[in-house]
Short mmCIF file of C-alpha atoms and ligand atoms in Angstrom, two decimals:
data_model
loop_
_atom_site.label_atom_id
_atom_site.label_comp_id
_atom_site.label_asym_id
_atom_site.label_seq_id
_atom_site.Cartn_x
_atom_site.Cartn_y
_atom_site.Cartn_z
CA MET A 93 -2.73 38.01 9.98
CA PRO A 94 -0.92 37.44 6.64
CA GLU A 95 -0.73 33.81 5.45
CA THR A 96 2.99 34.09 4.71
CA ILE A 97 6.40 33.36 6.17
CA THR A 98 9.44 35.60 5.97
CA ILE A 99 12.91 34.11 5.63
CA THR A 100 16.02 36.18 6.22
CA ASP A 101 19.50 35.17 5.12
CA ASN A 102 21.54 36.39 8.08
CA ARG A 103 24.73 36.32 5.98
CA THR A 104 23.46 39.06 3.69
CA GLY A 105 20.41 40.50 5.46
CA ASP A 106 18.27 39.71 2.38
CA SER A 107 14.69 38.59 3.05
CA ILE A 108 11.90 36.97 1.14
CA GLU A 109 8.22 36.65 2.01
CA ILE A 110 6.64 33.40 0.84
CA PRO A 111 2.86 32.78 0.80
CA ILE A 112 1.51 29.70 2.60
CA VAL A 113 -0.82 27.94 0.14
CA ASN A 114 -2.76 24.81 1.18
CA ASN A 115 -0.42 24.33 4.16
CA GLY A 116 2.63 24.41 1.89
CA VAL A 117 5.35 26.91 1.01
CA SER A 118 7.00 26.87 -2.40
CA ALA A 119 10.58 25.57 -2.43
CA ALA A 120 11.06 27.42 -5.75
CA GLU A 121 10.45 30.71 -3.89
CA TRP A 122 12.92 29.69 -1.18
CA SER A 123 15.52 28.99 -3.88
CA LYS A 124 15.18 32.53 -5.21
CA LEU A 125 16.64 33.77 -1.92
CA LEU A 126 18.91 30.80 -1.22
CA PRO A 127 20.06 29.14 -4.46
CA GLY A 128 22.17 26.03 -3.71
CA ILE A 129 20.91 25.73 -0.10
CA TRP A 130 18.73 22.65 0.17
CA PHE A 131 16.16 21.45 2.70
CA PHE A 132 17.76 18.49 4.45
CA ASP A 133 14.82 16.12 4.92
CA PRO A 134 15.72 12.40 4.94
CA GLY A 135 12.58 10.26 4.74
CA PHE A 136 10.65 13.30 3.42
CA MET A 137 9.30 13.95 6.91
CA ALA A 138 8.42 17.56 6.11
CA THR A 139 8.38 17.64 2.32
CA ALA A 140 5.28 17.66 0.11
CA ALA A 141 6.41 16.21 -3.21
CA CYS A 142 3.22 16.86 -5.15
CA GLU A 143 -0.27 18.28 -5.18
CA SER A 144 -2.87 15.53 -5.05
CA ALA A 145 -6.66 15.40 -5.11
CA ILE A 146 -7.02 11.68 -4.38
CA THR A 147 -6.77 10.92 -0.65
CA TYR A 148 -7.08 13.19 2.38
CA LEU A 149 -5.42 12.09 5.57
CA ASP A 150 -5.36 13.92 8.91
CA GLY A 151 -3.13 11.92 11.21
CA GLU A 152 -3.84 14.09 14.26
CA ALA A 153 -7.60 13.63 14.03
CA GLY A 154 -7.55 10.07 12.62
CA ILE A 155 -9.37 11.03 9.39
CA LEU A 156 -9.04 9.22 6.06
CA ARG A 157 -11.09 10.13 2.98
CA TYR A 158 -10.95 8.97 -0.64
CA ARG A 159 -11.92 11.83 -2.98
CA GLY A 160 -13.69 13.44 -0.02
CA TYR A 161 -15.71 10.38 1.02
CA PRO A 162 -15.01 9.15 4.60
CA ILE A 163 -13.37 5.72 4.65
CA GLU A 164 -15.98 4.53 7.18
CA GLN A 165 -18.85 5.17 4.72
CA LEU A 166 -17.01 3.53 1.84
CA ALA A 167 -16.13 0.46 3.91
CA GLU A 168 -19.71 0.10 5.02
CA GLN A 169 -21.63 0.88 1.84
CA SER A 170 -19.36 0.51 -1.16
CA THR A 171 -17.43 -2.26 -2.90
CA PHE A 172 -13.78 -2.48 -3.81
CA LEU A 173 -14.42 -2.13 -7.54
CA GLU A 174 -16.59 0.93 -7.02
CA VAL A 175 -13.92 2.48 -4.78
CA ALA A 176 -11.33 1.70 -7.45
CA TYR A 177 -13.38 3.68 -9.98
CA LEU A 178 -13.76 6.53 -7.50
CA LEU A 179 -10.03 6.72 -6.78
CA LEU A 180 -9.09 6.60 -10.46
CA TYR A 181 -11.72 8.91 -11.94
CA GLY A 182 -12.64 11.19 -9.03
CA GLU A 183 -16.38 10.48 -8.80
CA LEU A 184 -18.60 7.57 -7.82
CA PRO A 185 -19.77 5.80 -11.00
CA THR A 186 -23.32 5.86 -12.31
CA LYS A 187 -24.98 2.46 -12.75
CA GLU A 188 -23.99 2.34 -16.45
CA GLN A 189 -20.44 3.47 -15.74
CA PHE A 190 -20.08 0.84 -13.04
CA GLU A 191 -21.47 -1.98 -15.19
CA HIS A 192 -19.04 -1.07 -17.95
CA TRP A 193 -16.13 -0.84 -15.48
CA LYS A 194 -16.98 -4.19 -13.89
CA ARG A 195 -17.23 -5.87 -17.28
CA GLU A 196 -13.89 -4.43 -18.40
CA ILE A 197 -12.12 -5.64 -15.24
CA THR A 198 -13.81 -9.05 -15.36
CA TYR A 199 -12.82 -9.69 -18.98
CA HIS A 200 -9.15 -8.80 -18.46
CA THR A 201 -8.40 -11.20 -15.63
CA PHE A 202 -6.71 -13.86 -17.77
CA ILE A 203 -2.94 -13.81 -18.11
CA HIS A 204 -0.97 -14.85 -21.18
CA GLU A 205 -0.19 -18.57 -20.96
CA ASN A 206 3.52 -17.83 -21.29
CA VAL A 207 3.45 -15.68 -18.15
CA ARG A 208 2.26 -18.68 -16.20
CA LYS A 209 3.93 -21.61 -17.97
CA ARG A 210 7.28 -20.16 -18.90
CA PHE A 211 7.69 -17.40 -16.39
CA LEU A 212 5.94 -18.19 -13.09
CA GLU A 213 6.61 -21.92 -13.31
CA GLY A 214 10.30 -21.16 -13.86
CA PHE A 215 10.73 -20.00 -10.26
CA HIS A 216 12.44 -22.10 -7.65
CA TYR A 217 9.95 -24.34 -5.82
CA ASP A 218 10.13 -22.32 -2.57
CA ALA A 219 10.04 -18.85 -4.16
CA HIS A 220 8.33 -16.18 -2.03
CA PRO A 221 4.99 -15.25 -3.68
CA MET A 222 5.70 -11.52 -3.28
CA GLY A 223 9.01 -11.88 -5.13
CA MET A 224 7.14 -13.77 -7.85
CA LEU A 225 4.48 -11.08 -8.05
CA VAL A 226 6.98 -8.21 -8.30
CA SER A 227 8.82 -9.97 -11.13
CA ALA A 228 5.66 -11.09 -12.95
CA VAL A 229 4.22 -7.56 -12.98
CA ALA A 230 7.47 -6.22 -14.43
CA ALA A 231 7.42 -9.02 -17.02
CA LEU A 232 3.93 -7.94 -18.19
CA SER A 233 5.52 -4.85 -19.77
CA THR A 234 7.18 -7.18 -22.28
CA PHE A 235 3.77 -8.61 -23.24
CA TYR A 236 2.00 -5.27 -23.74
CA LEU A 237 4.26 -3.15 -25.89
CA ASP A 238 1.46 -0.60 -26.36
CA ALA A 239 1.95 0.28 -22.67
CA LYS A 240 4.72 2.66 -23.66
CA GLY A 241 2.09 5.02 -25.07
CA ILE A 242 1.46 6.58 -21.69
CA PHE A 243 0.03 9.81 -23.15
CA ASP A 244 -2.39 7.93 -25.41
CA HIS A 245 -5.64 8.02 -23.42
CA GLU A 246 -6.99 4.73 -24.75
CA SER A 247 -3.77 2.83 -24.20
CA ARG A 248 -3.41 4.22 -20.68
CA GLN A 249 -6.91 3.11 -19.72
CA LYS A 250 -6.27 -0.34 -21.17
CA GLN A 251 -3.15 -0.83 -19.06
CA ILE A 252 -4.95 0.42 -15.92
CA ILE A 253 -7.70 -2.15 -16.47
CA ARG A 254 -5.24 -4.93 -17.24
CA LEU A 255 -3.17 -4.24 -14.14
CA ILE A 256 -6.12 -4.14 -11.73
CA ALA A 257 -7.71 -7.22 -13.34
CA LYS A 258 -4.59 -9.37 -13.59
CA MET A 259 -3.13 -8.64 -10.16
CA PRO A 260 -5.36 -11.20 -8.33
CA THR A 261 -4.66 -13.77 -11.04
CA LEU A 262 -0.90 -13.34 -10.67
CA ALA A 263 -1.19 -13.30 -6.88
CA ALA A 264 -3.19 -16.53 -6.74
CA ALA A 265 -0.92 -18.17 -9.35
CA ALA A 266 2.13 -17.32 -7.21
CA HIS A 267 0.45 -18.91 -4.18
CA ARG A 268 -0.64 -22.05 -6.05
CA PHE A 269 2.86 -22.53 -7.40
CA SER A 270 4.45 -22.08 -3.97
CA VAL A 271 2.23 -24.81 -2.48
CA GLY A 272 2.43 -27.10 -5.52
CA MET A 273 -1.24 -26.78 -6.51
CA PRO A 274 -2.40 -26.49 -10.14
CA PHE A 275 -3.25 -23.04 -11.47
CA VAL A 276 -6.96 -22.07 -11.43
CA TYR A 277 -8.27 -19.98 -14.33
CA PRO A 278 -10.39 -16.90 -13.54
CA ASP A 279 -14.16 -17.43 -13.37
CA ASN A 280 -15.82 -14.50 -15.13
CA SER A 281 -19.17 -15.20 -13.49
CA LEU A 282 -17.78 -14.23 -10.08
CA ASP A 283 -17.24 -10.79 -8.58
CA PHE A 284 -13.69 -9.46 -8.12
CA THR A 285 -13.07 -10.76 -4.60
CA SER A 286 -14.92 -14.07 -4.96
CA ASN A 287 -13.00 -14.77 -8.15
CA PHE A 288 -9.72 -14.20 -6.30
CA LEU A 289 -10.83 -16.58 -3.53
CA SER A 290 -11.79 -19.14 -6.17
CA MET A 291 -8.35 -18.91 -7.80
CA MET A 292 -6.77 -19.28 -4.35
CA TRP A 293 -8.76 -22.18 -2.89
CA LYS A 294 -10.55 -24.13 -5.65
CA VAL A 295 -9.64 -27.83 -5.65
CA ALA A 296 -11.83 -30.30 -7.59
CA GLU A 297 -15.29 -28.75 -7.30
CA PRO A 298 -16.74 -27.48 -10.63
CA ARG A 299 -17.38 -24.02 -9.18
CA PHE A 300 -15.93 -22.51 -6.02
CA GLU A 301 -18.49 -20.76 -3.83
CA ALA A 302 -16.77 -18.36 -1.45
CA ASN A 303 -18.41 -17.85 1.91
CA PRO A 304 -20.18 -14.47 1.42
CA VAL A 305 -19.11 -13.18 4.85
CA LEU A 306 -15.46 -13.91 4.08
CA ALA A 307 -15.69 -12.50 0.55
CA ARG A 308 -17.26 -9.30 1.91
CA ALA A 309 -14.63 -9.05 4.67
CA LEU A 310 -11.84 -9.34 2.12
CA ASP A 311 -13.56 -6.75 -0.06
CA ILE A 312 -13.62 -4.37 2.93
CA LEU A 313 -9.93 -5.01 3.56
CA PHE A 314 -9.27 -4.24 -0.12
CA ILE A 315 -11.19 -0.95 0.25
CA LEU A 316 -9.15 -0.01 3.32
CA HIS A 317 -5.86 -0.77 1.57
CA ALA A 318 -6.68 0.82 -1.79
CA ASP A 319 -4.85 4.09 -1.17
CA HIS A 320 -3.01 5.96 1.54
CA GLU A 321 -1.64 9.06 -0.23
CA GLN A 322 2.16 9.48 -0.40
CA ASN A 323 3.30 6.29 1.37
CA CYS A 324 6.57 4.58 0.51
CA SER A 325 5.28 2.44 -2.38
CA THR A 326 3.17 5.22 -3.90
CA THR A 327 6.20 7.48 -3.76
CA ALA A 328 8.16 4.76 -5.60
CA MET A 329 5.38 4.66 -8.22
CA ARG A 330 5.47 8.42 -8.66
CA VAL A 331 9.27 8.56 -8.81
CA VAL A 332 9.52 5.81 -11.44
CA GLY A 333 6.45 7.16 -13.25
CA SER A 334 8.09 10.59 -13.46
CA SER A 335 10.72 9.09 -15.78
CA HIS A 336 7.82 8.10 -18.09
CA ALA A 337 8.48 4.39 -17.66
CA ASP A 338 5.56 2.14 -18.65
CA PRO A 339 2.97 1.43 -15.89
CA TYR A 340 3.96 -2.26 -15.46
CA SER A 341 7.57 -1.33 -14.68
CA ALA A 342 6.45 1.46 -12.34
CA THR A 343 3.96 -0.85 -10.58
CA ALA A 344 6.68 -3.46 -10.12
CA ALA A 345 8.84 -0.80 -8.43
CA ALA A 346 5.95 0.18 -6.16
CA ALA A 347 5.28 -3.47 -5.28
CA ALA A 348 8.97 -3.91 -4.46
CA ALA A 349 8.72 -0.99 -2.03
CA LEU A 350 5.69 -2.63 -0.44
CA TYR A 351 7.62 -5.86 0.15
CA GLY A 352 9.60 -4.53 3.15
CA PRO A 353 8.60 -5.14 6.80
CA ARG A 354 8.38 -1.43 7.54
CA HIS A 355 5.58 -1.06 4.98
CA GLY A 356 3.55 -3.97 3.54
CA GLY A 357 5.29 -6.62 5.61
CA ALA A 358 4.26 -5.31 9.04
CA ASN A 359 1.15 -7.48 9.51
CA GLU A 360 3.26 -10.60 9.05
CA GLN A 361 5.51 -9.29 11.82
CA VAL A 362 2.44 -8.80 14.03
CA ILE A 363 1.51 -12.49 13.72
CA LYS A 364 5.10 -13.55 14.42
CA MET A 365 5.14 -11.33 17.50
CA LEU A 366 1.82 -12.73 18.77
CA MET A 367 3.07 -16.30 18.25
CA GLU A 368 6.26 -15.49 20.13
CA ILE A 369 4.31 -14.03 23.07
CA GLY A 370 2.34 -17.26 23.01
CA HIS A 371 -0.09 -16.64 25.90
CA VAL A 372 -2.08 -13.74 27.41
CA ASP A 373 -0.18 -14.16 30.67
CA ASN A 374 3.06 -13.24 28.90
CA VAL A 375 1.70 -9.91 27.63
CA PRO A 376 2.71 -7.68 30.60
CA ALA A 377 6.30 -8.95 30.45
CA PHE A 378 6.41 -8.33 26.68
CA ILE A 379 5.13 -4.77 27.15
CA GLU A 380 7.95 -4.17 29.64
CA GLU A 381 10.46 -5.37 27.05
CA VAL A 382 8.99 -2.96 24.50
CA LYS A 383 9.28 -0.11 26.96
CA ALA A 384 12.88 -1.09 27.73
CA GLY A 385 13.60 -0.85 23.99
CA SER A 386 14.49 -4.50 23.41
CA GLU A 387 11.24 -5.21 21.50
CA ARG A 388 8.91 -3.21 19.22
CA LEU A 389 5.16 -3.52 19.44
CA MET A 390 4.42 -4.38 15.82
CA GLY A 391 1.16 -3.02 14.45
CA PHE A 392 1.41 0.01 16.72
CA GLY A 393 2.52 3.51 15.77
CA HIS A 394 2.45 5.28 12.44
CA ARG A 395 4.45 7.96 10.69
CA VAL A 396 1.33 10.01 10.04
CA TYR A 397 -1.42 8.84 12.43
CA LYS A 398 -0.93 10.13 15.94
CA SER A 399 -4.29 8.79 17.06
CA TYR A 400 -6.20 5.54 16.43
CA ASP A 401 -5.81 4.59 12.75
CA PRO A 402 -9.41 4.80 11.39
CA ARG A 403 -8.75 1.69 9.28
CA ALA A 404 -7.83 -0.30 12.40
CA LYS A 405 -11.24 0.46 13.96
CA ILE A 406 -13.06 -0.89 10.89
CA ILE A 407 -10.81 -3.94 10.70
CA LYS A 408 -11.45 -4.77 14.35
CA ARG A 409 -15.20 -4.91 13.64
CA THR A 410 -14.63 -6.96 10.49
CA ALA A 411 -12.49 -9.40 12.48
CA ASP A 412 -15.43 -10.23 14.74
CA GLU A 413 -17.59 -11.10 11.70
CA VAL A 414 -14.86 -13.26 10.18
CA PHE A 415 -14.22 -15.15 13.42
CA GLU A 416 -17.92 -16.04 13.64
CA VAL A 417 -17.40 -18.03 10.44
CA THR A 418 -13.86 -19.32 10.88
CA GLY A 419 -13.80 -19.66 14.64
CA LYS A 420 -11.73 -17.30 16.75
CA ASN A 421 -8.08 -16.91 15.87
CA PRO A 422 -6.37 -18.12 19.06
CA LEU A 423 -3.96 -15.18 18.84
CA LEU A 424 -6.82 -12.67 19.16
CA ASP A 425 -6.87 -12.72 22.97
CA ILE A 426 -3.19 -11.87 23.06
CA ALA A 427 -3.75 -8.98 20.63
CA LEU A 428 -6.68 -7.64 22.64
CA LYS A 429 -4.67 -7.80 25.87
CA LEU A 430 -1.74 -6.02 24.22
CA GLU A 431 -4.03 -3.26 23.02
CA GLU A 432 -5.75 -2.96 26.41
CA ILE A 433 -2.48 -2.60 28.33
CA ALA A 434 -0.76 -0.36 25.75
CA LEU A 435 -3.68 2.07 25.58
CA GLN A 436 -3.42 2.67 29.33
CA ASP A 437 0.34 2.87 29.52
CA GLU A 438 2.20 6.17 29.77
CA TYR A 439 4.95 5.00 27.35
CA PHE A 440 2.48 4.51 24.49
CA LEU A 441 0.20 7.42 25.39
CA SER A 442 3.02 9.96 25.57
CA ARG A 443 4.40 8.81 22.19
CA ARG A 444 0.91 8.68 20.73
CA LEU A 445 1.24 5.06 19.66
CA TYR A 446 -2.07 3.45 18.70
CA PRO A 447 -2.98 0.33 16.71
CA ASN A 448 -2.47 0.77 12.97
CA VAL A 449 -4.06 -1.02 10.02
CA ASP A 450 -1.75 -4.01 10.42
CA PHE A 451 -2.56 -4.86 14.03
CA TYR A 452 -5.72 -6.84 13.24
CA SER A 453 -5.54 -7.45 9.46
CA GLY A 454 -3.04 -10.30 9.81
CA LEU A 455 -5.35 -12.08 12.28
CA ILE A 456 -8.14 -11.98 9.70
CA TYR A 457 -5.93 -13.19 6.86
CA GLN A 458 -4.63 -16.01 9.00
CA ALA A 459 -8.12 -17.06 10.09
CA MET A 460 -9.15 -17.13 6.42
CA GLY A 461 -6.31 -19.53 5.71
CA PHE A 462 -3.81 -17.28 3.95
CA PRO A 463 -0.20 -18.19 4.66
CA LEU A 464 1.98 -15.42 6.13
CA GLU A 465 3.94 -15.03 2.87
CA MET A 466 0.73 -13.97 1.13
CA PHE A 467 0.13 -10.98 3.42
CA PRO A 468 2.13 -8.42 1.39
CA VAL A 469 0.60 -9.89 -1.79
CA LEU A 470 -2.88 -9.28 -0.34
CA PHE A 471 -1.84 -5.68 0.23
CA ALA A 472 -0.50 -5.26 -3.32
CA ILE A 473 -3.77 -6.32 -5.02
CA PRO A 474 -5.86 -3.35 -3.83
CA ARG A 475 -2.97 -0.87 -3.55
CA THR A 476 -2.41 -1.28 -7.30
CA VAL A 477 -5.48 0.95 -7.67
CA GLY A 478 -3.94 3.69 -5.53
CA TRP A 479 -0.62 3.44 -7.36
CA LEU A 480 -2.36 3.80 -10.72
CA ALA A 481 -4.54 6.69 -9.55
CA HIS A 482 -1.39 8.55 -8.48
CA TRP A 483 0.45 7.59 -11.68
CA GLN A 484 -2.41 8.94 -13.78
CA GLU A 485 -2.63 12.13 -11.72
CA LEU A 486 1.12 12.62 -12.04
CA LEU A 487 1.07 12.30 -15.84
CA ASP A 488 -1.89 14.68 -16.11
CA GLN A 489 -0.01 17.20 -13.98
CA ASP A 490 2.94 16.95 -16.39
CA SER A 491 5.15 16.78 -13.32
CA LYS A 492 8.89 17.13 -13.34
CA LEU A 493 11.30 14.21 -13.33
CA ALA A 494 11.81 13.26 -9.65
CA ARG A 495 15.35 14.20 -8.85
CA PRO A 496 16.09 15.28 -5.27
CA ARG A 497 19.22 17.14 -4.21
CA GLN A 498 21.71 15.92 -1.61
CA VAL A 499 23.88 17.43 1.07
CA TYR A 500 27.34 16.24 0.08
CA ILE A 501 29.51 15.10 3.01
CA GLY A 502 32.30 13.22 1.17
CA PRO A 503 35.97 14.16 0.62
CA ASP A 504 37.08 17.37 -1.09
CA ALA A 505 38.74 17.19 -4.51
CA ARG A 506 41.89 15.02 -4.45
CA ASP A 507 44.27 13.60 -7.04
CA TYR A 508 44.12 10.04 -8.29
CA VAL A 509 46.85 7.82 -6.82
CA PRO A 510 48.09 5.00 -9.08
CA MET A 511 47.57 1.54 -7.54
CA SER A 512 51.30 0.91 -7.26
CA GLN A 513 51.64 3.91 -4.92
CA ARG A 514 48.70 3.14 -2.57
N1 CMC B 189 6.68 0.02 19.57
C1 CMC B 189 7.38 0.63 20.53
N2 CMC B 189 7.84 1.89 20.44
C2 CMC B 189 7.54 2.56 19.32
C3 CMC B 189 6.81 1.98 18.27
C4 CMC B 189 6.36 0.66 18.44
N3 CMC B 189 5.65 0.06 17.49
N4 CMC B 189 6.66 2.86 17.26
C5 CMC B 189 7.30 3.97 17.66
N5 CMC B 189 7.84 3.79 18.90
C6 CMC B 189 8.56 4.78 19.71
C7 CMC B 189 9.99 4.93 19.21
O1 CMC B 189 10.86 4.06 19.89
C8 CMC B 189 10.25 6.38 19.54
O2 CMC B 189 10.50 6.47 20.94
P1 CMC B 189 11.59 7.51 21.52
O3 CMC B 189 11.04 8.87 21.17
O4 CMC B 189 11.69 7.21 22.96
O5 CMC B 189 12.87 7.22 20.75
C9 CMC B 189 8.92 7.06 19.28
O6 CMC B 189 7.93 6.03 19.49
C10 CMC B 189 8.77 7.62 17.86
O7 CMC B 189 9.00 6.56 16.93
P2 CMC B 189 9.67 6.73 15.50
O8 CMC B 189 10.29 5.42 15.14
O9 CMC B 189 10.54 7.96 15.46
O10 CMC B 189 8.42 7.04 14.60
P3 CMC B 189 8.31 6.85 13.04
O11 CMC B 189 7.26 7.79 12.58
O12 CMC B 189 9.64 6.93 12.36
O13 CMC B 189 7.84 5.32 12.96
C11 CMC B 189 6.72 3.36 12.38
C12 CMC B 189 6.65 4.89 12.44
C13 CMC B 189 5.44 2.84 11.72
C14 CMC B 189 7.93 2.93 11.52
C15 CMC B 189 6.85 2.80 13.82
O14 CMC B 189 5.78 3.26 14.63
C16 CMC B 189 6.95 1.29 13.85
O15 CMC B 189 8.04 0.74 13.66
N6 CMC B 189 5.81 0.57 14.12
C17 CMC B 189 5.81 -0.86 14.10
C18 CMC B 189 5.78 -1.36 12.66
C19 CMC B 189 4.41 -1.20 12.04
O16 CMC B 189 3.41 -1.52 12.65
N7 CMC B 189 4.38 -0.70 10.79
C20 CMC B 189 3.15 -0.54 10.03
C21 CMC B 189 2.83 0.88 9.79
S1 CMC B 189 1.21 1.10 9.11
C22 CMC B 189 1.32 0.42 7.51
C23 CMC B 189 1.09 1.39 6.42
O17 CMC B 189 0.28 2.34 6.55
O18 CMC B 189 1.73 1.18 5.36
#
């Protein structure tokens, strides 16, 4: 059986045979037969925009792998910083490589005083921390003018390290400002996640000691959120990166894409939904409303996964460990009941709607004390690694400027009418 497709233009009878390579067919080949006829694919539902060797995702089978390694093994045995190295450089680091990597990240966590004093403290007192983060990341490009040298290997690595290292500092600074607490400087003696928790929660103690169970749980959540191939924000990163903008500007664009409730904001919506339901007894009635179309079961369904999101399974286990420390989130019972009913209901089964990564992550964040506004910020910290891995891959591929076509549906040519005659 040949691994090809044949397309015939019925207007002319001309045909072309196109090979299927890695489950894709070349649009350039298609254009040889049909110049000026475009695939109409809003939302890129059936378009592969690039070749990528970073993350493998099989939504039918519920498989997620970073550089070939199953997400389950990484979540169980690895750390976020090691996974970051893997995503960026393709292999797990040796001991020496990891020590060097950790040191580089640790010693780039400080931000320029002007970013904090002049820039972050200039926001309105009730500014949303995600809005602050998006703007602060963009502003970093004005502090690191060498970032424009995107094809200079050394400069590129420096910006990658700075971005990964400074993201938690900016994130915590945005939170502290929004609750009126003084800024906490990074503590270079702490690991990546514990340092972030210290910058978030430290009050008057000389050194903040994060609970190791909570620090490990957050590290696992960071691993699970580090990359997810061509999602909305990564696509934004690639599109902006394709214009050869500096990585701070491109990361700000990606973070802006993550801000929306359909992407990084969904776990906040889950908590709001659980609070609205209010009690386990109200779950069946809520499910009926979802089925009638007047509500949406947030944290369920996914564009790509048509079975249980593998990240959701890991998060559910992690939630149990966190609740042993923090006490059970009172919303958990409602979530469990929702899942139990939905997974037996024909409406959800026939549409292949299962819990996604956001169904339980918000419960963990809330139990740890993070305010709802910080949820997308908590997503942006680890996803910065995925964005940068894709940005680097894109530049090494010497990819084209992203510039899709459109199907024009506006008026035909017409003559300008002077205002006096309209
Ligand atoms: N609750 C109820 N019905 C749903 C839901 C849901 N959460 N999700 C999909 N459906 C129904 C939808 O109404 C449609 O039914 P019908 O065929 O009768 O019209 C069918 O399932 C297909 O839905 P769709 O909207 O065409 O599917 P999509 O691939 O465009 O949507 C989604 C994917 C994630 C936007 C959607 O499932 C959703 O809105 N889920 C809730 C929000 C959410 O949890 N988002 C986080 C996604 S994971 C985060 C990440 O990886 O970045």
